[in-house]
mmCIF file of C-alpha atoms in Angstrom:
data_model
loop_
_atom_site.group_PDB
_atom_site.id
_atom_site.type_symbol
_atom_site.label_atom_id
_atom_site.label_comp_id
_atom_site.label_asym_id
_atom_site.label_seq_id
_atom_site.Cartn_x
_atom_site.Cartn_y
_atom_site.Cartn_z
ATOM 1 C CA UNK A 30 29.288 -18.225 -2.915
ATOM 2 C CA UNK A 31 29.223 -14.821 -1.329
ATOM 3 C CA UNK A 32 28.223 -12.345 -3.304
ATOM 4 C CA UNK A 33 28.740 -8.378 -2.302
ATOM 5 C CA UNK A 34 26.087 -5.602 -2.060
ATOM 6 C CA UNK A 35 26.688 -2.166 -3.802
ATOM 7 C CA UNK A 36 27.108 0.685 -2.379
ATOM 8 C CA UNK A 37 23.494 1.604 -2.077
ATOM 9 C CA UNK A 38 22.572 -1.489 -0.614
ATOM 10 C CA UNK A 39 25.163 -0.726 2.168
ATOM 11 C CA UNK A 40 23.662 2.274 2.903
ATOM 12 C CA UNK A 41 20.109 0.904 3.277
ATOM 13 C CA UNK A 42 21.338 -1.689 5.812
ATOM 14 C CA UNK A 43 23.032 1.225 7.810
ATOM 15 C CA UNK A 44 20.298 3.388 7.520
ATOM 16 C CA UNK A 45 18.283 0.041 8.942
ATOM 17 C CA UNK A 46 19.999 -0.488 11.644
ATOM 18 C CA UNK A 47 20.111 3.305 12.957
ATOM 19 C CA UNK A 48 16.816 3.549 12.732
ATOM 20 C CA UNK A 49 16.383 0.410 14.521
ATOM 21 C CA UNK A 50 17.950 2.010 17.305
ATOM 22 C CA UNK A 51 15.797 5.074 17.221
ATOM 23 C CA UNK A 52 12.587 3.334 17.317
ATOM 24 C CA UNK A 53 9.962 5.176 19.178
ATOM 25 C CA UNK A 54 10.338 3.709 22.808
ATOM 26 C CA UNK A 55 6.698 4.140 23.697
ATOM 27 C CA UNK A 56 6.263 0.825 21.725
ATOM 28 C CA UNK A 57 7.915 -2.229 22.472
ATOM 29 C CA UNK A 58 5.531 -4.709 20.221
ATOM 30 C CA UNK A 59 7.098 -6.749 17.925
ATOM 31 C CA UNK A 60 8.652 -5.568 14.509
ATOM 32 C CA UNK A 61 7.639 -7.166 11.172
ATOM 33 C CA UNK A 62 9.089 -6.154 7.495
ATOM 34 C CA UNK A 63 6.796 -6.302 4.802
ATOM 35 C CA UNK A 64 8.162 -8.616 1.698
ATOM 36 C CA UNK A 65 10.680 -6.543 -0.181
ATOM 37 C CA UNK A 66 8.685 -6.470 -3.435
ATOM 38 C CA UNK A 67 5.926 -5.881 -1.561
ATOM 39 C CA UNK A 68 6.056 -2.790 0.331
ATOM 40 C CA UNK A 69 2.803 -0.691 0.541
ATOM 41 C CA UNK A 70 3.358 2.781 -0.663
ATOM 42 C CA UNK A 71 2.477 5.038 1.797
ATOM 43 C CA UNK A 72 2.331 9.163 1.820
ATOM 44 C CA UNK A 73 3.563 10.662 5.522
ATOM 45 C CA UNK A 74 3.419 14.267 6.489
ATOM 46 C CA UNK A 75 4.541 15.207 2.706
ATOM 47 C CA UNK A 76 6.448 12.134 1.988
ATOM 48 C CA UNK A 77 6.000 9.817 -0.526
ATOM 49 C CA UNK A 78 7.500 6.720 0.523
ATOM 50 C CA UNK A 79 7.416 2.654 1.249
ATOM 51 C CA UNK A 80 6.515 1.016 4.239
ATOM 52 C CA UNK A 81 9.435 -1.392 5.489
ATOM 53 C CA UNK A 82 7.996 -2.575 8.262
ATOM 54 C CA UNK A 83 5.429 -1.879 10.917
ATOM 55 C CA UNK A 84 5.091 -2.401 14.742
ATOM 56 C CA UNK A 85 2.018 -1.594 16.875
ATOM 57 C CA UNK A 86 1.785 1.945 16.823
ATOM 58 C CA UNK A 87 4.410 2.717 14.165
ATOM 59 C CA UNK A 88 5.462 2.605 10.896
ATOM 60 C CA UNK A 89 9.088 2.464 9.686
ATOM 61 C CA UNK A 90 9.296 4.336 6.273
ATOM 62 C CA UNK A 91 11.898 4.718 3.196
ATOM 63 C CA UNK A 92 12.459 7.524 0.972
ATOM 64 C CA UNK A 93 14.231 9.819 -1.486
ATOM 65 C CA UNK A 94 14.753 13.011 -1.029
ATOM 66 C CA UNK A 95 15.050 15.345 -3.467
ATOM 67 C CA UNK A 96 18.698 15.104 -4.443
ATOM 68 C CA UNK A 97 18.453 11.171 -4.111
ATOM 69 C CA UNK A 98 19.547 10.838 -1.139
ATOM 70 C CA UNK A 99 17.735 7.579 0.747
ATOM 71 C CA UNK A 100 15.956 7.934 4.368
ATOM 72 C CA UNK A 101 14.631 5.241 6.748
ATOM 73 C CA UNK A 102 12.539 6.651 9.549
ATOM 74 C CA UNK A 103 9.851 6.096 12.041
ATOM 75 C CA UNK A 104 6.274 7.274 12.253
ATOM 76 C CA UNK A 105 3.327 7.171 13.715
ATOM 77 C CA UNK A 106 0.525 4.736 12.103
ATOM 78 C CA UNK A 107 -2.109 7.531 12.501
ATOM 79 C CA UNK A 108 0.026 9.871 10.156
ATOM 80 C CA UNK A 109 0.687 6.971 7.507
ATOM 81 C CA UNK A 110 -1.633 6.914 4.714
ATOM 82 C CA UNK A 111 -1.289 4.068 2.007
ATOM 83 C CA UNK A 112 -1.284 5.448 -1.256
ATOM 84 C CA UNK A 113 -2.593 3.550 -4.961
ATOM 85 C CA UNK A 114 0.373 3.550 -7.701
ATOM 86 C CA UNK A 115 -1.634 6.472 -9.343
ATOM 87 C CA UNK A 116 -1.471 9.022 -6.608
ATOM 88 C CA UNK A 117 2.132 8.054 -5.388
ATOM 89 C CA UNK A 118 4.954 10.394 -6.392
ATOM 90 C CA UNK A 119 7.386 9.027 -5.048
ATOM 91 C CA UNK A 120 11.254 8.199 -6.768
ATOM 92 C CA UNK A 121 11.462 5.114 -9.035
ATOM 93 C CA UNK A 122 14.698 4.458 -7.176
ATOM 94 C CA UNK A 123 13.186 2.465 -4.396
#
């Protein structure tokens, strides 16, 4: 049996695969996603976020903005800081 994604879950997988093709080029290590219930929450350059997945020098991040709108984007691993559930303030809707 098939069974069909909502909307949001479209998105995400869009959002994946654009990012995917703006990966940082400097860095041509492997990829590897984190578990999906297991994502490290991580705080980037005034983001609260989640960690997908990581290469070498980079980290590819999710969030919410504001108005709920969901992000997917790449940064570097010196600007990612992993965050406890306490000081994260990041949406519920991830």
């Amino acid at each position: 049996m098939i069974k069909t994604g909502s909307p949001e879950d479209m998105d995400r997988m869009v959002a994946r695969l654009d990012a995917d093709k703006t990966r940082p080029m400097d860095d041509s290590s492997p990829i590897r996603d984190f578990p999906k219930y297991g994502r490290p929450l991580v705080y980037v350059n005034g983001i609260y976020g989640k960690a997908v997945a990581w290469s070498h020098s980079y980290g590819l991040i999710e969030w919410l903005d504001a108005s709920g709108k969901y992000h997917l984007g790449w940064a570097h691993s010196a600007s990612i800081k992993r965050v406890t559930a306490e000081e994260w303030k990041g949406s519920s809707g991830l």
